[in-house]
Amino acid sequence: MAANQGERTRRRLSTEERREQLLAVGARLFSESPYDDVWIERVAEIAGVSRGLLYHYFPNKRDFFAAVVERESGRMLRMTAAVPGVPVREQLAAGLDTFLEYVEAHAHGFRAFHRADAAGDQAVRKVYQQALAAQERQILAALAADPEFGAGFEARPETTLAVRGWLAFITAVCLEWLRGSELSREQVRDLCARALLGVLGV
Amino acid sequence: MAANQGERTRRRLSTEERREQLLAVGARLFSESPYDDVWIERVAEIAGVSRGLLYHYFPNKRDFFAAVVERESGRMLRMTAAVPGVPVREQLAAGLDTFLEYVEAHAHGFRAFHRADAAGDQAVRKVYQQALAAQERQILAALAADPEFGAGFEARPETTLAVRGWLAFITAVCLEWLRGSELSREQVRDLCARALLGVLGV
DNA sequence: CCTTTACTTGACGCCGGTTCAACAGCGGGA
DNA sequence: TCCCGCTGTTGAACCGGCGTCAAGTAAAGG
């Protein structure tokens, strides 16, 4: 934090380290302000680096944002992988718990990620949509594997739409929750679980 | 449509008409492209008008977008006003039907409106948030007035969160539906109705 | 006609994104 | 130890859309 290394302790990092650092700074700034209000200059300043370097690592601002989004989507998907073989009803609460833990732990990244929904151009949206589609597939697969839901469920467009809507639901709820709601994680979890079961018509 | 009145049939409209026309063009363009990709110059060109005139009607691009969003939010709220005294269960299907009619009839405006979610700056977000809050209040009031749900419901933060999430749900479902899903309006309506009842824990 | 006012024109400054040629620090070879 | 090349890094210039302004033009209404 803080505009570090004014001019003395300017360090030369490896490509990996520098890239990671820039993405972390980007995640923080994009989580706090809409796309337009995040200046490439400010990102560079906080990273203690020149504007030009950012353009050495990323072709342009759009792609930089897309990289931030992609980094976060990868992290999210890794954490929310379904456990195969376990019934959805049992898995749901635990899965939501890990998801909510992720949301709390990486609030910046989570917010930045969902800013890609309406803000970005084609490239950014594509990354975002693919991440959502992957999450959707995880859920649909888990449902299909469960004897309670599995009867030809995944094929119906209605189910796909329901799952997509549910993802929007938990996203909105989590963003509002992060905003400073006094609700406990358990309450949020139960709310989300109820929503899924309700949507699926149980 | 089409870059009309090249130079011959240039008409002089009343302030109201011109403003309305510009907002309509804006709604179309903002529904098709993200904020940055909509050039003020292009709006003027399609309206058959000079760039300067647009700045005569709206202080700047942001406020122009905010006006587009506000116009649409007003239209939406007017159409989705709840009927007092009627139980929620009965009212829900009919209310959702009018809402879905609105979405189909004003797809451009609906899409443009929801682009304000993550795209805009403070002023635009404020307009958007107020519109959502108003819709939320309509729903909470309808719930509170219903004997089935009304028992001190509106006060609980959990209910507020549930309604907010549900709004995100129907938004996502509608946007996807507009995108060209083969689902009928009745299917979408029932899905949304099920979602609300499920979220409220019935 | 004549008044009003919607509307045009074109030039300008601003500001952020984007480009690019040159610089500087670190590692390896002699 | 010195030099050399690779590459992380810089700083300044350029571009293009936003927003401003002053002066003028022409369409509608009386």
Coordinates of C-alpha atoms (C1' of nucleotides) in Angstrom, one line a residue:
Chain A
M1 CA 0.0 0.0 0.0
A2 CA 0.9 3.7 -0.3
A3 CA 3.0 5.0 -3.2
N4 CA 6.0 3.1 -2.2
Q5 CA 9.6 3.3 -3.5
G6 CA 9.5 7.0 -4.3
E7 CA 12.9 6.7 -6.2
R8 CA 15.4 5.0 -4.0
T9 CA 14.3 1.4 -3.5
R10 CA 13.3 0.8 -7.1
R11 CA 13.5 -2.9 -7.5
R12 CA 13.8 -5.0 -10.6
L13 CA 11.4 -7.9 -10.4
S14 CA 11.1 -11.0 -12.5
T15 CA 8.4 -11.0 -15.2
E16 CA 6.2 -13.2 -13.1
E17 CA 6.5 -11.2 -10.0
R18 CA 5.9 -7.9 -11.7
R19 CA 2.9 -9.2 -13.6
E20 CA 1.4 -10.6 -10.5
Q21 CA 1.9 -7.3 -8.6
L22 CA 0.3 -5.3 -11.4
L23 CA -2.7 -7.6 -11.4
A24 CA -3.1 -7.3 -7.7
V25 CA -3.0 -3.5 -7.8
G26 CA -5.5 -3.6 -10.7
A27 CA -7.8 -5.9 -8.8
R28 CA -7.8 -3.5 -5.9
L29 CA -8.5 -0.4 -8.0
F30 CA -11.1 -2.0 -10.2
S31 CA -12.9 -3.2 -7.1
E32 CA -13.1 0.3 -5.8
S33 CA -14.0 2.4 -8.9
P34 CA -15.7 1.8 -12.2
Y35 CA -13.5 1.0 -15.3
D36 CA -13.2 4.6 -16.5
D37 CA -12.2 6.0 -13.2
V38 CA -9.2 3.7 -13.0
W39 CA -6.3 5.4 -14.7
I40 CA -3.4 3.4 -16.0
E41 CA -1.2 6.1 -14.6
R42 CA -2.6 5.5 -11.1
V43 CA -2.0 1.8 -11.4
A44 CA 1.6 2.4 -12.3
E45 CA 2.1 4.9 -9.6
I46 CA 0.8 2.6 -6.9
A47 CA 3.0 -0.2 -8.2
G48 CA 5.9 2.1 -8.1
V49 CA 6.5 1.8 -11.8
S50 CA 6.2 3.9 -15.0
R51 CA 3.1 4.0 -17.2
G52 CA 5.1 2.5 -20.1
L53 CA 5.9 -0.6 -18.2
L54 CA 2.3 -1.5 -17.9
Y55 CA 2.0 -1.4 -21.6
H56 CA 5.0 -3.7 -21.8
Y57 CA 3.1 -6.3 -19.9
F58 CA -0.3 -5.8 -21.3
P59 CA -1.3 -4.5 -24.8
N60 CA -3.8 -2.0 -23.5
K61 CA -6.1 -1.1 -20.7
R62 CA -8.9 -3.4 -21.8
D63 CA -6.6 -6.4 -21.9
F64 CA -5.2 -5.5 -18.5
F65 CA -8.7 -5.5 -17.1
A66 CA -9.4 -8.7 -18.8
A67 CA -6.3 -10.2 -17.3
V68 CA -7.5 -9.1 -13.8
V69 CA -10.8 -10.7 -14.4
E70 CA -9.3 -13.9 -15.7
R71 CA -7.0 -14.2 -12.8
E72 CA -9.9 -13.9 -10.4
S73 CA -12.2 -16.2 -12.3
G74 CA -9.5 -18.9 -12.2
R75 CA -9.1 -18.6 -8.5
M76 CA -12.9 -18.7 -8.0
L77 CA -13.4 -21.8 -10.2
R78 CA -10.6 -23.7 -8.4
M79 CA -12.2 -23.0 -5.0
T80 CA -15.7 -23.9 -6.0
A81 CA -15.1 -27.2 -7.6
A82 CA -17.9 -29.7 -6.8
V83 CA -17.2 -32.9 -4.9
P84 CA -18.3 -35.7 -7.2
G85 CA -20.6 -38.4 -5.9
V86 CA -22.0 -36.4 -3.0
P87 CA -25.7 -35.5 -3.2
V88 CA -26.4 -31.9 -4.0
R89 CA -28.5 -31.3 -0.9
E90 CA -25.6 -32.3 1.3
Q91 CA -23.0 -30.6 -0.9
L92 CA -24.8 -27.4 -1.3
A93 CA -24.2 -25.9 2.2
A94 CA -20.6 -26.9 2.3
G95 CA -20.0 -25.6 -1.2
L96 CA -21.6 -22.3 -0.5
D97 CA -19.6 -22.0 2.7
T98 CA -16.3 -22.3 0.8
F99 CA -17.6 -19.9 -1.8
L100 CA -18.6 -17.3 0.8
E101 CA -15.2 -17.8 2.4
Y102 CA -13.6 -17.0 -0.9
V103 CA -15.8 -13.9 -1.3
E104 CA -14.8 -12.6 2.1
A105 CA -11.1 -13.4 1.6
H106 CA -10.9 -11.9 -1.9
A107 CA -13.5 -9.2 -1.7
H108 CA -11.4 -6.9 -4.0
G109 CA -11.0 -9.5 -6.7
F110 CA -14.6 -10.6 -6.5
R111 CA -15.9 -7.1 -6.9
A112 CA -13.5 -6.4 -9.7
F113 CA -14.5 -9.6 -11.5
H114 CA -18.2 -8.8 -11.5
R115 CA -17.5 -5.3 -12.8
A116 CA -16.8 -6.9 -16.1
D117 CA -20.4 -7.8 -16.5
A118 CA -21.6 -4.5 -18.0
A119 CA -18.5 -2.5 -18.1
G120 CA -16.2 -4.2 -20.5
D121 CA -15.9 -4.4 -24.3
Q122 CA -16.1 -7.6 -26.3
A123 CA -12.9 -9.1 -25.1
V124 CA -13.6 -8.5 -21.4
R125 CA -17.1 -9.8 -21.7
K126 CA -15.9 -12.9 -23.3
V127 CA -13.6 -13.8 -20.5
Y128 CA -16.4 -13.0 -18.0
Q129 CA -19.0 -15.1 -19.9
Q130 CA -16.7 -18.0 -20.2
A131 CA -16.0 -18.0 -16.5
L132 CA -19.7 -17.9 -15.7
A133 CA -20.3 -20.6 -18.3
A134 CA -17.7 -22.8 -16.6
Q135 CA -19.3 -22.3 -13.2
E136 CA -22.7 -23.0 -14.7
R137 CA -21.3 -26.3 -16.1
Q138 CA -19.9 -27.3 -12.7
I139 CA -23.3 -26.8 -11.2
L140 CA -25.3 -28.5 -14.0
A141 CA -22.9 -31.4 -13.8
A142 CA -23.4 -31.7 -10.1
L143 CA -27.1 -31.7 -10.5
A144 CA -27.0 -34.2 -13.3
A145 CA -25.0 -36.6 -11.1
D146 CA -27.5 -36.4 -8.3
P147 CA -30.3 -39.0 -8.5
E148 CA -32.7 -36.5 -7.0
F149 CA -32.3 -34.0 -9.8
G150 CA -30.5 -35.9 -12.5
A151 CA -33.4 -37.2 -14.7
G152 CA -32.5 -35.6 -17.9
F153 CA -32.2 -32.3 -16.2
E154 CA -29.2 -30.8 -17.8
A155 CA -30.6 -30.8 -21.3
R156 CA -33.6 -28.5 -20.6
P157 CA -33.0 -24.8 -21.5
E158 CA -35.2 -23.9 -18.5
T159 CA -32.7 -25.4 -16.1
T160 CA -29.8 -23.6 -17.7
L161 CA -31.6 -20.4 -17.4
A162 CA -32.5 -21.1 -13.8
V163 CA -28.9 -21.8 -12.9
R164 CA -27.7 -18.7 -14.7
G165 CA -30.3 -16.6 -12.8
W166 CA -29.2 -18.2 -9.6
L167 CA -25.6 -17.2 -10.2
A168 CA -26.8 -13.6 -10.7
F169 CA -28.8 -14.0 -7.4
I170 CA -25.8 -15.1 -5.3
T171 CA -23.6 -12.5 -6.9
A172 CA -26.0 -9.7 -6.0
V173 CA -26.5 -11.0 -2.5
C174 CA -22.7 -11.4 -2.0
L175 CA -22.0 -7.9 -3.3
E176 CA -24.6 -6.4 -1.0
W177 CA -23.4 -8.5 1.8
L178 CA -19.8 -7.3 1.4
R179 CA -21.2 -3.7 1.3
G180 CA -21.6 -4.1 5.0
S181 CA -24.7 -6.1 5.9
E182 CA -25.1 -7.3 9.4
L183 CA -26.0 -10.8 8.2
S184 CA -24.0 -13.8 9.2
R185 CA -22.4 -16.1 6.7
E186 CA -24.8 -18.8 7.8
Q187 CA -27.8 -16.7 7.0
V188 CA -26.5 -15.7 3.6
R189 CA -25.7 -19.4 2.9
D190 CA -29.1 -20.6 3.8
L191 CA -30.7 -17.8 1.7
C192 CA -28.7 -18.9 -1.3
A193 CA -29.4 -22.6 -0.7
R194 CA -33.1 -21.9 -0.4
A195 CA -33.0 -19.9 -3.6
L196 CA -31.5 -22.7 -5.6
L197 CA -33.9 -25.3 -4.4
G198 CA -36.8 -23.0 -5.0
V199 CA -35.7 -22.2 -8.5
L200 CA -35.4 -25.9 -9.3
G201 CA -38.9 -26.3 -8.2
V202 CA -38.5 -28.5 -5.2
Chain B
M1 CA -33.1 4.4 -38.5
A2 CA -30.5 5.2 -41.1
A3 CA -28.5 8.4 -41.2
N4 CA -31.6 10.4 -42.3
Q5 CA -32.0 13.9 -43.5
G6 CA -28.6 14.2 -45.1
E7 CA -29.1 18.0 -45.6
R8 CA -32.4 18.5 -47.3
T9 CA -35.3 17.5 -45.0
R10 CA -33.8 19.0 -41.8
R11 CA -36.7 19.5 -39.4
R12 CA -37.0 21.7 -36.5
L13 CA -38.6 19.9 -33.5
S14 CA -39.9 21.1 -30.2
T15 CA -37.6 20.9 -27.2
E16 CA -39.6 18.0 -25.9
E17 CA -39.6 16.0 -29.1
R18 CA -35.9 16.5 -29.8
R19 CA -35.0 15.5 -26.3
E20 CA -37.2 12.4 -26.6
Q21 CA -35.7 11.5 -29.9
L22 CA -32.1 11.9 -28.6
L23 CA -32.9 9.7 -25.6
A24 CA -34.4 7.0 -27.9
V25 CA -31.3 7.0 -30.1
G26 CA -29.2 6.8 -27.0
A27 CA -31.2 3.9 -25.6
R28 CA -30.6 2.0 -28.8
L29 CA -26.9 2.7 -29.0
F30 CA -26.2 2.1 -25.3
S31 CA -28.1 -1.2 -25.5
E32 CA -25.9 -2.4 -28.3
S33 CA -22.4 -1.3 -27.1
P34 CA -20.7 -0.5 -23.8
Y35 CA -20.5 3.1 -22.7
D36 CA -17.1 3.8 -24.1
D37 CA -18.0 2.6 -27.6
V38 CA -20.9 5.0 -27.9
W39 CA -19.6 8.2 -29.4
I40 CA -21.6 11.4 -28.8
E41 CA -20.8 12.2 -32.4
R42 CA -22.5 9.0 -33.6
V43 CA -25.6 9.7 -31.5
A44 CA -25.9 13.1 -33.2
E45 CA -25.3 11.7 -36.6
I46 CA -28.1 9.1 -36.3
A47 CA -30.4 11.7 -34.9
G48 CA -29.6 13.8 -37.9
V49 CA -28.3 16.6 -35.7
S50 CA -25.0 18.3 -34.9
R51 CA -22.8 17.4 -32.0
G52 CA -23.2 20.8 -30.5
L53 CA -27.0 20.3 -30.2
L54 CA -26.6 17.3 -28.0
Y55 CA -24.5 19.4 -25.6
H56 CA -27.3 22.0 -25.7
Y57 CA -29.7 19.4 -24.3
F58 CA -27.3 17.5 -22.0
P59 CA -24.3 18.9 -20.1
N60 CA -22.1 16.0 -20.9
K61 CA -22.0 12.3 -22.0
R62 CA -22.4 11.0 -18.5
D63 CA -25.5 13.0 -17.8
F64 CA -26.9 12.0 -21.2
F65 CA -26.5 8.3 -20.3
A66 CA -28.0 9.0 -16.9
A67 CA -31.0 10.6 -18.6
V68 CA -31.4 7.5 -20.8
V69 CA -31.3 5.3 -17.7
E70 CA -33.7 7.5 -15.8
R71 CA -36.2 7.6 -18.6
E72 CA -36.2 3.9 -18.7
S73 CA -36.4 3.4 -15.0
G74 CA -39.4 5.7 -14.9
R75 CA -41.2 3.8 -17.6
M76 CA -40.4 0.5 -15.9
L77 CA -41.6 1.6 -12.4
R78 CA -44.9 2.9 -13.9
M79 CA -45.6 -0.4 -15.6
T80 CA -44.8 -2.6 -12.6
A81 CA -46.8 -0.8 -10.0
A82 CA -48.4 -3.3 -7.6
V83 CA -52.1 -3.5 -7.3
P84 CA -53.0 -2.8 -3.7
G85 CA -55.1 -5.2 -1.7
V86 CA -54.6 -8.3 -3.9
P87 CA -52.7 -11.2 -2.4
V88 CA -49.1 -11.6 -3.7
R89 CA -49.7 -15.1 -4.9
E90 CA -52.4 -14.0 -7.3
Q91 CA -50.8 -10.7 -8.2
L92 CA -47.4 -12.3 -8.9
A93 CA -48.1 -14.0 -12.2
A94 CA -50.0 -11.0 -13.6
G95 CA -47.3 -8.6 -12.5
L96 CA -44.6 -10.6 -14.0
D97 CA -46.6 -10.8 -17.2
T98 CA -46.7 -7.1 -17.6
F99 CA -43.1 -6.8 -16.6
L100 CA -42.1 -9.3 -19.3
E101 CA -44.2 -7.5 -21.8
Y102 CA -42.4 -4.4 -21.0
V103 CA -39.1 -6.2 -21.4
E104 CA -40.0 -7.5 -24.8
A105 CA -41.5 -4.2 -26.0
H106 CA -38.5 -2.0 -24.8
A107 CA -35.7 -4.4 -25.1
H108 CA -33.3 -1.7 -26.0
G109 CA -34.1 0.5 -23.1
F110 CA -34.1 -2.5 -20.7
R111 CA -30.6 -3.5 -21.8
A112 CA -29.3 0.1 -21.7
F113 CA -30.8 0.6 -18.2
H114 CA -28.9 -2.4 -16.8
R115 CA -25.7 -1.3 -18.4
A116 CA -25.6 1.4 -15.7
D117 CA -24.9 -1.3 -13.1
A118 CA -21.2 -1.5 -13.5
A119 CA -20.5 0.9 -16.3
G120 CA -21.4 4.3 -15.0
D121 CA -19.8 6.8 -12.6
Q122 CA -21.2 8.0 -9.4
A123 CA -24.1 10.0 -10.9
V124 CA -25.2 7.2 -13.2
R125 CA -25.0 4.6 -10.5
K126 CA -27.0 6.8 -8.2
V127 CA -29.9 6.9 -10.7
Y128 CA -29.7 3.2 -11.2
Q129 CA -29.6 2.4 -7.5
Q130 CA -32.5 4.6 -6.7
A131 CA -34.6 2.9 -9.4
L132 CA -33.7 -0.5 -8.0
A133 CA -34.5 0.7 -4.5
A134 CA -37.9 2.0 -5.7
Q135 CA -38.7 -1.3 -7.3
E136 CA -37.5 -3.1 -4.1
R137 CA -39.9 -0.9 -2.0
Q138 CA -42.8 -1.7 -4.3
I139 CA -42.2 -5.4 -3.8
L140 CA -41.6 -5.1 0.0
A141 CA -44.7 -3.1 0.4
A142 CA -46.8 -5.6 -1.6
L143 CA -45.4 -8.4 0.6
A144 CA -46.1 -6.5 3.8
A145 CA -49.7 -5.9 2.8
D146 CA -50.3 -9.6 2.2
P147 CA -51.5 -11.5 5.3
E148 CA -49.5 -14.6 4.1
F149 CA -46.2 -12.7 4.2
G150 CA -46.9 -9.6 6.1
A151 CA -46.0 -10.5 9.7
G152 CA -43.2 -8.0 10.3
F153 CA -41.5 -9.1 7.1
E154 CA -40.3 -5.8 5.7
A155 CA -38.1 -5.0 8.7
R156 CA -35.9 -8.0 8.4
P157 CA -32.6 -7.3 6.5
E158 CA -32.8 -10.9 5.3
T159 CA -36.0 -10.1 3.4
T160 CA -34.5 -7.0 1.8
L161 CA -31.5 -9.0 0.7
A162 CA -33.7 -11.7 -0.7
V163 CA -35.7 -9.3 -2.7
R164 CA -32.6 -7.5 -4.0
G165 CA -31.2 -10.9 -5.1
W166 CA -34.4 -11.8 -6.7
L167 CA -34.3 -8.6 -8.8
A168 CA -30.9 -9.6 -10.0
F169 CA -32.3 -13.0 -10.8
I170 CA -35.1 -11.8 -13.0
T171 CA -32.8 -9.3 -14.6
A172 CA -30.3 -11.9 -15.6
V173 CA -33.0 -14.3 -16.7
C174 CA -34.6 -11.6 -18.9
L175 CA -31.4 -10.4 -20.4
E176 CA -30.6 -14.0 -21.3
W177 CA -34.1 -14.5 -22.6
L178 CA -33.9 -11.5 -24.9
R179 CA -30.6 -12.8 -26.2
G180 CA -32.6 -15.4 -28.0
S181 CA -33.8 -18.2 -25.8
E182 CA -36.5 -20.4 -27.1
L183 CA -38.5 -20.2 -23.9
S184 CA -42.0 -18.9 -23.9
R185 CA -43.0 -15.9 -21.7
E186 CA -45.1 -18.3 -19.6
Q187 CA -42.1 -20.5 -18.8
V188 CA -40.0 -17.5 -17.9
R189 CA -42.8 -16.1 -15.8
D190 CA -43.2 -19.3 -13.8
L191 CA -39.5 -19.6 -13.3
C192 CA -39.4 -16.1 -11.8
A193 CA -42.4 -16.7 -9.7
R194 CA -41.0 -20.0 -8.3
A195 CA -37.8 -18.2 -7.5
L196 CA -39.5 -15.5 -5.4
L197 CA -41.5 -18.0 -3.4
G198 CA -38.5 -20.2 -2.9
V199 CA -36.4 -17.3 -1.7
L200 CA -39.0 -16.3 0.8
G201 CA -38.9 -19.8 2.1
V202 CA -42.4 -21.0 1.3
Chain C
dC1 C1' -42.7 39.9 -43.1
dC2 C1' -40.4 39.8 -38.5
dT3 C1' -39.4 37.7 -34.1
dT4 C1' -38.1 33.9 -31.7
dT5 C1' -35.2 30.2 -30.9
dA6 C1' -33.9 25.6 -32.5
dC7 C1' -30.0 24.5 -34.6
dT8 C1' -25.2 24.6 -37.2
dT9 C1' -20.4 25.4 -37.8
dG10 C1' -15.7 25.1 -36.8
dA11 C1' -11.9 25.9 -34.1
dC12 C1' -9.8 25.1 -29.8
dG13 C1' -8.1 23.0 -25.1
dC14 C1' -8.0 19.1 -22.3
dC15 C1' -6.9 14.7 -20.8
dG16 C1' -6.4 10.1 -20.8
dG17 C1' -4.8 5.9 -23.6
dT18 C1' -1.2 4.4 -26.5
dT19 C1' 3.4 4.3 -28.9
dC20 C1' 8.3 4.2 -29.3
dA21 C1' 13.1 5.1 -29.1
dA22 C1' 16.5 5.3 -25.7
dC23 C1' 18.3 4.1 -21.0
dA24 C1' 19.8 1.2 -17.1
dG25 C1' 20.6 -2.7 -14.2
dC26 C1' 21.7 -7.6 -13.8
dG27 C1' 23.9 -11.9 -15.5
dG28 C1' 27.3 -14.4 -18.1
dG29 C1' 31.6 -15.2 -20.6
dA30 C1' 36.6 -14.1 -21.3
Chain D
dT1 C1' 37.7 -7.9 -13.2
dC2 C1' 35.8 -6.0 -17.2
dC3 C1' 32.8 -6.0 -20.9
dC4 C1' 28.6 -7.2 -23.4
dG5 C1' 24.0 -8.3 -24.3
dC6 C1' 19.4 -9.1 -22.7
dT7 C1' 15.5 -7.2 -21.0
dG8 C1' 13.0 -4.6 -17.4
dT9 C1' 12.1 0.2 -17.5
dT10 C1' 11.7 5.0 -18.6
dG11 C1' 9.9 9.7 -20.4
dA12 C1' 8.2 12.3 -23.8
dA13 C1' 5.5 12.8 -27.7
dC14 C1' 1.2 11.6 -30.3
dC15 C1' -3.6 10.5 -31.0
dG16 C1' -8.6 10.9 -30.6
dG17 C1' -12.8 11.6 -28.3
dC18 C1' -14.9 14.8 -24.9
dG19 C1' -16.4 19.3 -23.9
dT20 C1' -16.5 24.7 -24.8
dC21 C1' -17.6 28.6 -27.1
dA22 C1' -18.9 32.5 -30.1
dA23 C1' -21.0 33.7 -34.1
dG24 C1' -24.1 32.8 -37.4
dT25 C1' -28.4 30.4 -40.1
dA26 C1' -33.0 29.1 -40.9
dA27 C1' -37.5 27.2 -39.7
dA28 C1' -41.9 27.8 -37.3
dG29 C1' -45.4 31.1 -35.3
dG30 C1' -47.7 35.3 -35.3

